[in-house]
Amino acid sequence: MTDFISNPDAKHKSGKATKIALRWFLLLLLLIFALYYLMPLFVMVTTSLKSLEEIRTGSLVALPREVTFDAWKTAWSGACTGIQCQGLQPYFWNSILIAVPAVFLSTLFGAMNGYIIAHWKFKGANLIFSMMLFGCFIPFQVVILPMARVLGMMGLAGSIQGLIFVHVIYGLGFTTLFFRNYYVSIPGELVKAAKVDGAGFFRIFWSIFLPLSLPIIVVTVIWQFTQIWNDFLFGVSFSQAGTQPITVALNNIVNSTTGVKEYNVDMAAAIIAALPTLFVYVVAGKYFIRGLTAGSVKG
Amino acid sequence: MSPILKVKNLVKNFGSTEVLKDINISIESGDFLVLVGPSGCGKSTLLNCIAGLEPISAGEVFIDGRNMTDVSPKDRDIAMVFQSYALYPTMSVAKNITFGMKVRGVDTETQKRKLAEVARQLQIEPELNRRPGQLSGGQRQRVAMGRALVRDPKLFLFDEPLSNLDAKLRVEMRTEIKRLHHDLGASMVYVTHDQIEAMTLATTIVVMKSGVIQQIGTPAEIYGRPQNLFVADFMGSPAMNLIKAKATKNGAGTKIEISRENSAPLILTDTQNTNLPENVILGLRPEDIAEASMRSGPQVQTATCLVDIVEPAGADTYVMSKLGGKEVTARLHAETGAQPGQLLEFAFDLGKVSYFEPETGQRLN
Ligand SMILES: Nc1ncnc2c1ncn2[C@@H]1O[C@H](COP(=O)(O)OP(=O)(O)OP(=O)(O)O)[C@@H](O)[C@H]1O
Ligand SMILES: [Mg+2]
């Protein structure tokens, strides 16, 4: 009789134990993966803090014996990109000048497009949306030549404005998709109610849709900023000496050193180039996840 | 004076499907028009067409004599309460209510005054600073009403505004709406699924089916003289008894013969309706069939029937008996001693009878 009672209990206990073991195993696995992914970053950071002497003699994965920020200084303001030796600094500002307006404009237009496609259906709206979606998946190599022609005709070739234009155009597919998918979950009766209340197209967008859009704006801004900041292809194709973005400059630094390769400077430069996107993820990452999974709007 | 709302030969198509077919409605100022009909028959679509939120395929809409067919919703001088309330989720209750006035450039003094007025009327003063998401269903409902009421429009449009409320709140809000209508003298078009709502609120009821108006009339007309089998069956709960019968001329009146299983046919004599075809559907509301001892009158006929089922329902007891191949419901007093299997003498009030043509479903008398 006692057996009968205590048996299920024991079973329960052993089940719990397996569960805990399983969880630890899972955590361990995740930890290994995390370390694996963090390894390159670790090597980059440590290498950037070493002197060239130490890099040559020491091991790749060893911590720096003597921490020095010389490589960072050089990368920022002294490294040579071809004939100029001003470091990444001017190109960093170029990238900011390109990314900030391009992110802002592509997000704004994407929101507008999404709003129209989701709530102001017109003849051919679906066709236009499909074409925009198609635009998301065009390999950008295909458009380089025609785009160069267009920029030339517009007189924007080689300029910062030209790069902004290109990024806004090719960002629209994704930003429109994001906003459209978010806005279709907003009930159409809200628009109808606002129309009866006397509000027009822009008023409804401004007073009702934009205040609801924070999660999807965060998603879009992160996405666009990452895309534009990390872009190399457009940057290298459509810029000239003074207007190159940081990715192009980084490439030039790494490839144009003559003589001894300054690994520490290369690493520091790479980290500097990646910092802004890293920063954006750390600051807004949790909103990113939240925005991607945000459900319908409750009234 | 021109009618406050006139809908003329309105047609609405979604692509190739015809959702509203040749709708004609006209109501006077102060009328309370209730639209009823089964789900998907086009009630919301009609309301949207009146509001100008859906373009119409043919026909015209007049509001207070003005042709509004091509006028945008904001210039139609209407206010609408939506089925889902459609409150602006990021605005406080106060902002929700004043949004329309703000858009129209009403000065802030007037906005404040009207807001206070409506908030008091609807008893939502404590909620003014909350967001719609923090309100109960009934409170949201009242905010939606408030948004319409501050506008003081020519015409109110309500799309099943009480459908999301529990039974008790619904009764309260129904009374509230009735009072508002009475106090404001406003003209209203109101969609509902609820029979009782329709009967208690309406001055005019419009019954629709598949985009076609079946009958327009006062609640008493719709209830007492349904124009076809659909209306007879749709309005009233429990539904009107619709019984297959044979009519034959019999001297000055008509002999009505209703077949029964395992017993002689039930014979009634109608002295009022003389020109009936042979096959008819006879319609009698449950309350027009009673115990013989409880009902008398010139048109009352009695007959003995077998009681099948007894269903007490509080104030009344419903008793069913099989006539013409169908269970026929009679509404008796709660104190009735009727038992299943018992033979009971029923009184049929032929003064209230409806006859329908079985094929077309049209009313005959
Ligand atoms: N935008 C649309 N496109 C195509 N068909 C539609 C559209 N809106 C409504 N319909 C169709 O029109 C018909 C009437 O719809 P409506 O919403 O007016 O019904 P309803 O009477 O209000 O129903 P309920 O009582 O369920 O609210 C339905 O068959 C519906 O499928
Ligand atoms: Mg509806």
XYZ file of C-alpha atoms and ligand atoms in Angstrom:
696
model
C 0.000 0.000 0.000
C 2.770 2.450 0.949
C 4.611 1.409 -2.180
C 1.593 2.282 -4.156
C 1.481 5.768 -2.727
C 5.173 6.629 -2.697
C 5.896 5.319 -6.173
C 4.315 8.103 -8.208
C 6.008 10.581 -5.948
C 9.434 9.134 -6.644
C 8.706 9.093 -10.307
C 7.770 12.745 -10.092
C 11.075 13.542 -8.387
C 13.211 11.749 -10.936
C 11.273 13.529 -13.705
C 12.153 16.813 -12.114
C 15.815 15.875 -11.921
C 15.991 15.047 -15.629
C 14.318 18.335 -16.358
C 16.953 20.263 -14.419
C 19.778 18.315 -16.017
C 18.332 19.012 -19.411
C 18.126 22.697 -18.663
C 21.772 22.845 -17.586
C 22.811 20.964 -20.661
C 20.929 23.464 -22.778
C 22.509 26.404 -21.008
C 25.947 24.892 -21.483
C 25.319 24.403 -25.167
C 24.167 27.994 -25.539
C 27.227 29.185 -23.647
C 29.513 27.300 -26.017
C 27.804 28.828 -29.000
C 28.000 32.279 -27.479
C 31.729 31.910 -26.829
C 32.247 30.631 -30.342
C 30.540 33.699 -31.752
C 32.311 36.068 -29.395
C 35.760 34.684 -30.205
C 36.448 36.929 -33.228
C 35.345 39.998 -31.314
C 37.633 39.016 -28.468
C 40.555 38.636 -30.840
C 39.767 41.966 -32.458
C 39.587 43.850 -29.183
C 42.723 42.313 -27.699
C 44.722 42.715 -30.896
C 43.712 46.351 -31.195
C 45.108 46.981 -27.713
C 48.472 45.370 -28.394
C 51.557 46.908 -29.895
C 52.840 45.610 -33.219
C 55.830 44.134 -31.438
C 53.625 42.112 -29.145
C 51.419 40.921 -31.997
C 54.417 39.574 -33.835
C 55.779 37.706 -30.847
C 52.667 36.699 -28.861
C 49.823 34.340 -29.438
C 46.675 35.402 -31.240
C 44.323 34.667 -28.369
C 46.504 35.935 -25.528
C 45.508 38.985 -23.526
C 47.671 42.058 -24.151
C 50.647 42.266 -21.814
C 50.678 46.022 -22.085
C 47.500 47.860 -23.037
C 48.053 50.671 -25.500
C 45.538 52.845 -27.339
C 48.002 53.941 -29.993
C 46.396 51.755 -32.639
C 42.996 53.349 -31.931
C 44.449 56.822 -32.234
C 46.102 55.943 -35.521
C 42.949 54.320 -36.843
C 40.849 57.317 -35.948
C 43.083 60.126 -37.157
C 46.353 58.923 -38.690
C 45.954 55.833 -40.793
C 46.472 56.187 -44.511
C 43.789 55.503 -47.057
C 45.765 55.644 -50.199
C 47.572 59.004 -50.343
C 45.697 60.721 -47.504
C 46.554 59.931 -43.926
C 43.703 61.330 -41.822
C 42.422 58.070 -40.400
C 38.755 57.141 -40.337
C 37.534 60.406 -38.853
C 36.378 62.266 -41.985
C 34.754 59.123 -43.384
C 32.968 58.490 -40.113
C 31.296 61.874 -40.530
C 30.530 61.091 -44.152
C 28.744 57.965 -43.052
C 26.779 59.900 -40.462
C 25.855 62.506 -43.068
C 24.632 59.724 -45.333
C 22.980 57.434 -42.804
C 21.017 59.924 -40.704
C 19.027 61.613 -43.495
C 18.696 58.368 -45.455
C 17.334 56.503 -42.433
C 14.983 59.345 -41.607
C 13.644 59.737 -45.129
C 13.309 56.050 -45.934
C 11.489 55.474 -42.646
C 9.162 58.404 -43.213
C 8.340 57.408 -46.790
C 8.008 53.768 -45.769
C 5.496 54.757 -43.093
C 3.571 56.837 -45.605
C 3.579 54.049 -48.193
C 2.540 51.443 -45.646
C -0.265 53.688 -44.438
C -1.561 54.185 -47.962
C -1.276 50.551 -49.011
C -2.915 49.304 -45.826
C -5.694 51.878 -45.461
C -6.190 53.964 -48.597
C -6.599 51.189 -51.096
C -6.584 52.390 -54.671
C -6.706 50.536 -57.953
C -3.414 48.776 -58.460
C -2.304 49.126 -54.826
C -1.593 45.425 -54.559
C 0.413 45.440 -57.766
C 2.541 48.321 -56.548
C 3.077 46.599 -53.232
C 4.167 43.395 -54.986
C 6.594 45.378 -57.085
C 8.045 46.988 -53.976
C 8.419 43.561 -52.386
C 10.196 42.442 -55.520
C 12.513 45.401 -55.023
C 13.518 43.949 -51.644
C 14.982 40.897 -53.289
C 16.790 42.339 -56.279
C 20.525 41.724 -55.949
C 22.011 45.203 -55.806
C 24.798 44.386 -58.261
C 22.124 44.396 -60.955
C 21.136 48.000 -60.385
C 24.560 49.589 -60.131
C 24.992 50.561 -63.762
C 21.505 51.962 -64.324
C 21.684 53.778 -61.010
C 25.011 55.325 -61.948
C 23.372 56.628 -65.144
C 20.433 58.049 -63.192
C 22.703 59.747 -60.658
C 24.718 61.192 -63.485
C 21.646 62.600 -65.188
C 20.464 64.084 -61.904
C 23.844 65.671 -61.328
C 24.269 63.774 -58.083
C 27.109 61.507 -59.144
C 29.789 61.111 -56.470
C 27.953 63.261 -53.943
C 26.670 62.575 -50.445
C 23.173 63.525 -51.645
C 23.453 60.915 -54.374
C 24.233 58.216 -51.828
C 21.342 59.363 -49.664
C 19.076 59.138 -52.692
C 20.227 55.610 -53.530
C 19.806 54.392 -49.966
C 16.354 55.919 -49.640
C 15.198 54.322 -52.888
C 16.527 50.866 -52.097
C 15.388 51.054 -48.496
C 11.790 51.765 -49.453
C 10.955 48.141 -50.238
C 11.721 46.950 -46.742
C 10.456 49.987 -44.867
C 7.173 49.865 -46.777
C 6.840 46.172 -46.044
C 7.467 46.728 -42.338
C 4.956 49.531 -41.989
C 2.347 47.980 -44.226
C 2.374 44.757 -42.216
C 2.153 46.690 -38.994
C -0.636 48.969 -40.192
C -2.897 46.242 -41.560
C -3.371 45.123 -37.972
C -4.828 48.545 -37.118
C -8.590 48.259 -37.607
C -10.007 50.129 -40.598
C -12.838 51.411 -38.447
C -10.346 53.748 -36.770
C -9.807 55.439 -40.107
C -13.528 55.546 -40.739
C -14.187 57.059 -37.328
C -11.568 59.708 -37.934
C -13.028 60.486 -41.348
C -16.456 61.000 -39.810
C -14.765 63.188 -37.202
C -13.578 65.355 -40.072
C -9.914 64.367 -40.268
C -8.184 64.070 -43.617
C -5.370 61.937 -45.008
C -2.433 63.619 -43.245
C -4.316 64.360 -40.051
C -5.221 60.713 -39.605
C -1.633 59.684 -40.287
C -0.213 62.226 -37.906
C -2.710 62.000 -35.041
C -3.677 58.343 -35.105
C -1.137 56.216 -36.939
C 2.170 57.804 -35.965
C 1.505 57.673 -32.210
C 0.824 53.953 -32.585
C 3.964 53.332 -34.600
C 6.820 53.548 -32.077
C 7.634 49.798 -32.070
C 7.746 49.544 -35.835
C 9.667 52.812 -36.167
C 12.342 51.381 -33.870
C 12.522 48.212 -35.944
C 12.744 50.133 -39.184
C 15.331 52.583 -37.928
C 17.584 49.819 -36.632
C 17.201 47.848 -39.821
C 17.843 50.797 -42.085
C 20.686 52.182 -40.028
C 22.457 48.821 -40.057
C 21.917 48.416 -43.771
C 23.086 51.873 -44.694
C 25.966 52.109 -42.279
C 27.331 48.720 -43.290
C 26.804 49.236 -47.006
C 29.943 48.854 -49.042
C 28.741 48.232 -52.582
C 26.845 51.489 -53.108
C 29.470 53.388 -51.162
C 32.319 52.173 -53.309
C 30.350 52.554 -56.564
C 28.798 55.972 -56.164
C 31.303 57.988 -54.097
C 34.459 59.880 -54.931
C 37.515 60.969 -52.963
C 35.833 63.248 -50.430
C 32.499 61.502 -50.019
C 33.417 57.924 -49.220
C 31.619 56.266 -46.332
C 33.471 54.591 -43.507
C 33.190 51.077 -44.916
C 35.068 52.086 -48.030
C 37.690 53.892 -45.985
C 38.142 50.839 -43.791
C 38.725 48.734 -46.837
C 41.291 51.204 -48.098
C 43.133 51.307 -44.791
C 43.352 47.561 -44.591
C 44.388 47.127 -48.204
C 46.687 50.079 -48.809
C 49.279 49.667 -46.071
C 52.671 49.142 -47.554
C 55.348 47.213 -45.743
C 54.401 45.722 -42.387
C 50.716 45.020 -41.895
C 49.462 46.922 -38.857
C 47.001 44.412 -37.548
C 46.292 46.410 -34.415
C 45.301 49.473 -36.454
C 43.170 47.374 -38.803
C 41.350 45.815 -35.868
C 40.781 49.138 -34.151
C 39.486 50.622 -37.396
C 37.134 47.706 -37.923
C 35.759 48.095 -34.409
C 35.314 51.834 -34.855
C 33.415 51.198 -38.070
C 31.163 48.682 -36.319
C 30.600 50.663 -33.111
C 27.580 52.725 -34.173
C 25.513 49.720 -35.243
C 26.600 47.866 -32.123
C 25.556 50.857 -30.077
C 22.154 51.045 -31.754
C 21.520 47.359 -31.061
C 22.521 47.579 -27.442
C 20.380 50.655 -26.831
C 17.306 49.655 -28.832
C 17.683 45.899 -29.193
C 14.914 44.999 -26.831
C 12.518 47.305 -28.665
C 13.626 45.620 -31.866
C 12.478 42.212 -30.659
C 9.345 43.696 -29.152
C 8.541 45.586 -32.335
C 8.998 42.554 -34.541
C 6.568 40.560 -32.449
C 4.129 43.372 -31.695
C 0.592 42.138 -32.234
C -2.508 43.977 -33.237
C -3.484 47.212 -31.600
C -6.157 46.931 -28.981
C -8.670 49.758 -28.903
C -40.288 69.702 -44.815
C -37.902 67.318 -46.498
C -37.072 64.002 -44.831
C -33.922 64.019 -42.711
C -32.620 60.972 -44.541
C -33.659 59.716 -47.923
C -32.001 56.797 -49.659
C -33.074 56.432 -53.259
C -32.536 53.315 -55.397
C -29.231 52.644 -53.719
C -27.122 49.789 -55.124
C -23.793 48.665 -53.765
C -21.500 46.126 -55.373
C -18.240 44.745 -54.088
C -16.629 43.676 -57.318
C -19.191 41.463 -58.972
C -21.230 40.644 -55.856
C -24.293 42.772 -55.326
C -24.474 43.479 -51.606
C -27.306 46.048 -51.569
C -30.086 45.956 -54.138
C -32.336 48.916 -54.834
C -32.639 50.256 -51.303
C -35.267 52.943 -50.677
C -35.627 54.453 -47.230
C -37.005 57.738 -46.002
C -37.217 58.979 -42.415
C -38.430 62.188 -40.855
C -36.614 64.339 -38.344
C -36.705 62.732 -34.898
C -37.300 59.233 -36.223
C -35.491 56.239 -34.841
C -34.898 53.812 -37.676
C -33.712 50.335 -36.723
C -32.106 48.055 -39.307
C -32.378 44.349 -38.616
C -31.483 41.279 -40.604
C -29.339 38.168 -40.469
C -25.554 38.424 -40.380
C -24.048 39.428 -43.708
C -27.250 40.890 -45.148
C -25.607 44.277 -45.691
C -26.588 46.367 -42.668
C -23.121 47.712 -41.951
C -22.558 48.285 -45.632
C -25.733 50.350 -45.844
C -24.670 52.411 -42.853
C -21.254 52.979 -44.414
C -22.921 54.058 -47.644
C -25.103 56.553 -45.798
C -22.007 57.874 -44.022
C -20.082 58.127 -47.270
C -17.402 55.726 -46.070
C -18.105 53.354 -48.957
C -18.736 54.667 -52.459
C -22.118 53.580 -53.786
C -22.556 51.892 -57.130
C -25.872 53.533 -58.061
C -28.601 55.645 -56.505
C -28.608 58.701 -54.292
C -28.412 59.643 -50.620
C -30.068 62.809 -49.330
C -29.538 64.197 -45.848
C -31.924 66.950 -44.821
C -32.847 67.525 -48.435
C -29.276 67.903 -49.672
C -27.897 65.444 -52.181
C -24.926 63.911 -50.385
C -24.077 61.219 -52.897
C -20.671 62.679 -53.754
C -20.035 64.544 -50.516
C -17.224 63.323 -48.263
C -18.109 61.900 -44.823
C -16.838 64.893 -42.912
C -19.237 67.230 -44.699
C -22.352 65.088 -44.301
C -23.104 66.329 -40.798
C -23.394 62.841 -39.357
C -21.909 61.095 -36.339
C -21.311 57.386 -36.208
C -20.794 54.824 -33.470
C -18.967 51.774 -34.766
C -19.541 48.138 -33.962
C -16.006 47.910 -32.541
C -16.197 51.408 -30.963
C -13.057 52.424 -32.913
C -11.704 54.601 -30.115
C -8.319 56.171 -30.843
C -6.031 53.970 -28.736
C -3.311 56.512 -27.987
C -5.627 59.325 -26.940
C -7.226 59.824 -23.558
C -10.998 59.623 -23.257
C -11.224 63.417 -23.237
C -9.074 63.685 -26.370
C -11.125 60.993 -28.069
C -14.271 62.959 -27.459
C -12.858 66.334 -28.469
C -10.849 65.120 -31.484
C -13.637 65.892 -33.932
C -14.101 69.413 -32.588
C -10.349 70.007 -32.599
C -10.085 68.911 -36.217
C -12.937 71.221 -37.117
C -11.300 74.136 -35.352
C -13.868 74.625 -32.602
C -12.446 76.976 -29.968
C -11.119 75.418 -26.765
C -13.744 77.070 -24.554
C -16.580 75.401 -26.428
C -14.649 72.126 -26.537
C -14.297 72.145 -22.761
C -17.928 73.017 -22.186
C -19.253 70.339 -24.502
C -16.879 67.736 -23.122
C -18.048 68.445 -19.590
C -21.670 68.325 -20.700
C -21.346 64.975 -22.443
C -19.179 63.466 -19.714
C -21.854 64.298 -17.169
C -24.623 62.993 -19.369
C -22.854 59.665 -19.913
C -21.329 59.468 -16.441
C -17.749 59.086 -17.618
C -16.298 62.053 -15.731
C -13.890 59.935 -13.628
C -12.523 58.238 -16.748
C -11.672 61.339 -18.781
C -7.903 61.012 -18.406
C -7.670 57.309 -19.067
C -6.810 55.569 -22.289
C -9.433 53.415 -24.002
C -7.376 50.318 -23.194
C -7.947 50.953 -19.499
C -11.731 51.027 -19.739
C -14.379 48.353 -19.401
C -16.551 47.462 -22.363
C -19.448 49.516 -21.092
C -17.272 52.547 -20.493
C -15.779 52.295 -23.974
C -19.263 52.083 -25.340
C -20.186 55.288 -23.598
C -17.038 57.043 -24.800
C -17.932 56.048 -28.351
C -21.390 57.497 -27.772
C -19.846 60.611 -26.288
C -17.701 61.112 -29.367
C -20.869 61.120 -31.431
C -22.934 63.228 -29.033
C -20.555 66.213 -28.778
C -21.015 66.710 -32.464
C -24.726 67.481 -32.404
C -25.159 66.255 -35.994
C -28.235 66.012 -38.181
C -28.123 62.246 -38.177
C -26.701 59.619 -35.850
C -25.580 56.249 -37.212
C -25.148 53.379 -34.770
C -23.706 50.025 -35.832
C -24.627 47.384 -33.257
C -23.306 49.552 -30.460
C -24.452 47.257 -27.683
C -23.422 43.928 -29.162
C -20.316 43.543 -27.012
C -21.984 44.196 -23.679
C -23.327 41.748 -21.148
C -27.075 41.371 -20.801
C -27.501 43.677 -17.827
C -25.386 46.498 -19.193
C -27.133 46.152 -22.511
C -30.504 46.752 -20.921
C -29.128 49.794 -19.089
C -27.577 51.234 -22.228
C -30.734 50.574 -24.168
C -32.689 52.698 -21.752
C -29.930 55.296 -21.915
C -30.131 55.467 -25.698
C -33.892 55.693 -25.595
C -33.608 58.574 -23.127
C -30.987 60.306 -25.272
C -33.195 60.003 -28.291
C -36.099 61.402 -26.342
C -34.081 64.266 -24.813
C -32.220 65.294 -27.951
C -35.009 64.669 -30.403
C -32.239 63.408 -32.655
C -32.686 61.348 -35.807
C -31.043 57.964 -35.696
C -30.269 54.961 -37.839
C -29.466 52.006 -35.674
C -28.295 48.514 -36.603
C -28.932 45.637 -34.244
C -29.250 41.881 -34.031
C -31.316 42.113 -30.914
C -35.080 41.758 -31.385
C -35.941 43.449 -28.154
C -33.639 46.367 -28.899
C -35.356 46.754 -32.237
C -38.860 46.631 -30.782
C -38.195 48.945 -27.852
C -36.145 51.618 -29.598
C -37.544 51.923 -33.077
C -40.144 54.229 -34.478
C -39.531 52.467 -37.781
C -38.046 49.034 -38.385
C -36.428 47.969 -41.645
C -36.033 44.202 -42.090
C -33.370 43.205 -44.606
C -32.300 39.923 -46.144
C -29.454 39.420 -48.635
C -29.328 43.111 -49.451
C -33.051 43.439 -50.126
C -35.512 45.262 -47.902
C -38.239 42.836 -46.850
C -40.484 45.210 -44.949
C -40.518 48.724 -43.561
C -42.961 49.541 -40.787
C -43.591 50.462 -37.195
C -42.646 47.818 -34.625
C -46.351 46.969 -34.247
C -46.771 46.497 -37.994
C -43.648 44.375 -38.335
C -44.686 42.241 -35.394
C -48.380 42.018 -36.060
C -48.572 42.049 -39.853
C -45.350 40.629 -41.286
C -45.375 40.958 -45.061
C -43.741 37.629 -45.791
C -42.609 34.384 -44.222
C -39.053 35.670 -43.715
C -40.151 38.630 -41.605
C -42.682 36.480 -39.741
C -40.002 33.969 -38.849
C -37.225 36.496 -38.171
C -39.005 38.850 -35.785
C -40.231 37.595 -32.436
C -38.870 35.126 -29.926
C -40.018 32.436 -29.720
C -40.777 32.691 -33.418
C -44.253 32.850 -34.919
C -45.851 29.452 -35.446
C -46.039 28.815 -39.165
C -48.384 25.909 -39.824
C -49.315 24.226 -43.107
C -53.085 24.329 -43.545
C -55.845 23.717 -46.096
C -58.472 26.394 -46.612
C -61.918 25.747 -48.108
C -64.880 28.055 -48.512
C -67.526 27.263 -45.946
C -70.632 29.448 -46.113
C -69.739 32.936 -44.993
C -66.289 31.966 -43.673
C -63.341 29.758 -44.390
C -62.755 26.296 -43.022
C -59.121 25.876 -41.961
C -57.951 22.306 -41.757
C -54.697 21.363 -40.072
C -53.554 17.746 -40.279
C -52.452 15.928 -37.161
C -50.654 12.653 -36.551
C -52.761 9.882 -34.963
C -55.916 11.916 -34.705
C -58.555 13.755 -36.662
C -57.507 17.023 -38.347
C -57.876 20.227 -36.376
C -60.686 22.351 -37.812
C -60.956 26.095 -37.292
C -63.390 28.499 -38.905
C -62.178 31.911 -39.956
C -65.088 34.290 -40.542
C -62.940 37.276 -41.578
C -60.686 36.040 -44.329
C -62.707 34.584 -47.136
C -60.592 34.703 -50.246
C -57.811 32.258 -49.460
C -56.232 29.773 -51.882
C -56.405 26.118 -50.997
C -52.908 25.726 -49.606
C -51.785 28.322 -47.075
C -49.319 28.752 -44.263
C -51.099 29.921 -41.170
C -49.128 32.137 -38.802
C -49.975 32.622 -35.151
C -47.723 34.086 -32.472
C -47.301 31.907 -29.352
C -49.198 34.490 -27.280
C -52.203 34.143 -29.602
C -52.649 30.542 -28.541
C -53.815 30.190 -24.949
C -55.754 27.933 -22.626
C -59.414 27.977 -23.594
C -60.526 29.193 -20.193
C -58.183 32.184 -20.311
C -59.144 33.701 -23.622
C -62.408 34.736 -25.199
C -63.411 37.054 -28.014
C -65.238 37.157 -31.306
C -62.436 35.531 -33.300
C -61.319 33.023 -30.694
C -61.743 29.367 -31.652
C -61.145 26.499 -29.323
C -59.878 22.991 -30.005
C -58.464 20.125 -28.005
C -54.855 19.163 -28.645
C -52.318 16.800 -27.164
C -49.587 18.464 -25.077
C -46.106 17.237 -26.089
C -43.627 19.335 -24.197
C -43.921 21.809 -21.311
C -41.186 24.433 -20.873
C -41.510 26.758 -17.880
C -39.748 30.082 -18.554
C -40.361 32.187 -15.481
C -43.235 34.512 -16.178
C -44.656 32.252 -18.883
C -44.783 28.582 -19.632
C -44.347 27.446 -23.219
C -46.399 24.429 -24.204
C -45.814 22.584 -27.449
C -48.167 20.460 -29.431
C -47.667 18.804 -32.819
C -49.854 20.378 -35.505
C -49.438 20.186 -39.284
C -46.231 18.191 -38.821
C -44.524 20.815 -36.651
C -44.229 21.614 -32.971
C -46.504 24.567 -32.346
C -45.728 26.748 -29.340
C -48.349 28.299 -27.113
C -47.540 30.832 -24.422
C -49.473 29.999 -21.279
C -49.482 31.401 -17.785
C -46.833 30.195 -15.396
C -49.551 28.664 -13.178
C -50.824 26.409 -15.924
C -51.194 22.819 -14.815
C -50.502 21.422 -18.282
C -48.623 18.139 -18.313
C -46.985 16.335 -21.257
C -49.320 13.705 -22.670
C -52.389 15.508 -21.463
C -55.258 16.625 -23.687
C -55.806 20.344 -23.285
C -58.358 22.724 -24.717
C -56.586 25.566 -26.520
C -57.950 28.908 -27.693
C -56.691 30.121 -31.113
C -57.112 33.875 -31.583
C -57.859 34.137 -35.303
C -58.199 37.912 -34.945
C -54.360 37.967 -34.982
C -53.794 35.380 -37.679
C -51.531 35.844 -40.700
C -51.790 33.809 -43.894
C -48.966 33.294 -46.323
C -48.732 31.870 -49.792
C -46.504 28.756 -49.372
C -44.590 29.171 -52.652
C -43.818 32.900 -52.707
C -43.996 33.436 -48.962
C -46.053 36.601 -49.456
C -48.746 37.649 -47.006
C -52.304 36.872 -48.116
C -54.524 38.764 -45.668
N -14.961 45.251 -48.370
C -15.734 44.227 -48.790
N -15.413 43.529 -49.899
C -16.185 42.519 -50.327
N -17.300 42.097 -49.725
C -17.675 42.744 -48.611
C -16.914 43.837 -48.081
N -17.533 44.282 -46.968
C -18.617 43.502 -46.815
N -18.713 42.582 -47.793
C -19.782 41.588 -47.952
O -21.011 42.276 -47.973
C -21.999 41.556 -47.264
C -22.644 42.447 -46.239
O -21.717 42.754 -45.244
P -22.101 43.642 -43.992
O -20.872 43.853 -43.184
O -22.820 44.842 -44.456
O -23.104 42.677 -43.220
P -23.921 42.962 -41.893
O -25.349 42.879 -42.242
O -23.446 44.199 -41.235
O -23.522 41.696 -41.038
P -23.296 41.593 -39.456
O -24.648 41.576 -38.871
O -22.614 40.267 -39.321
O -22.447 42.740 -39.034
C -21.311 40.342 -46.684
O -21.659 39.232 -47.485
C -19.853 40.648 -46.789
O -19.138 39.475 -47.040
Mg -22.292 44.620 -39.409
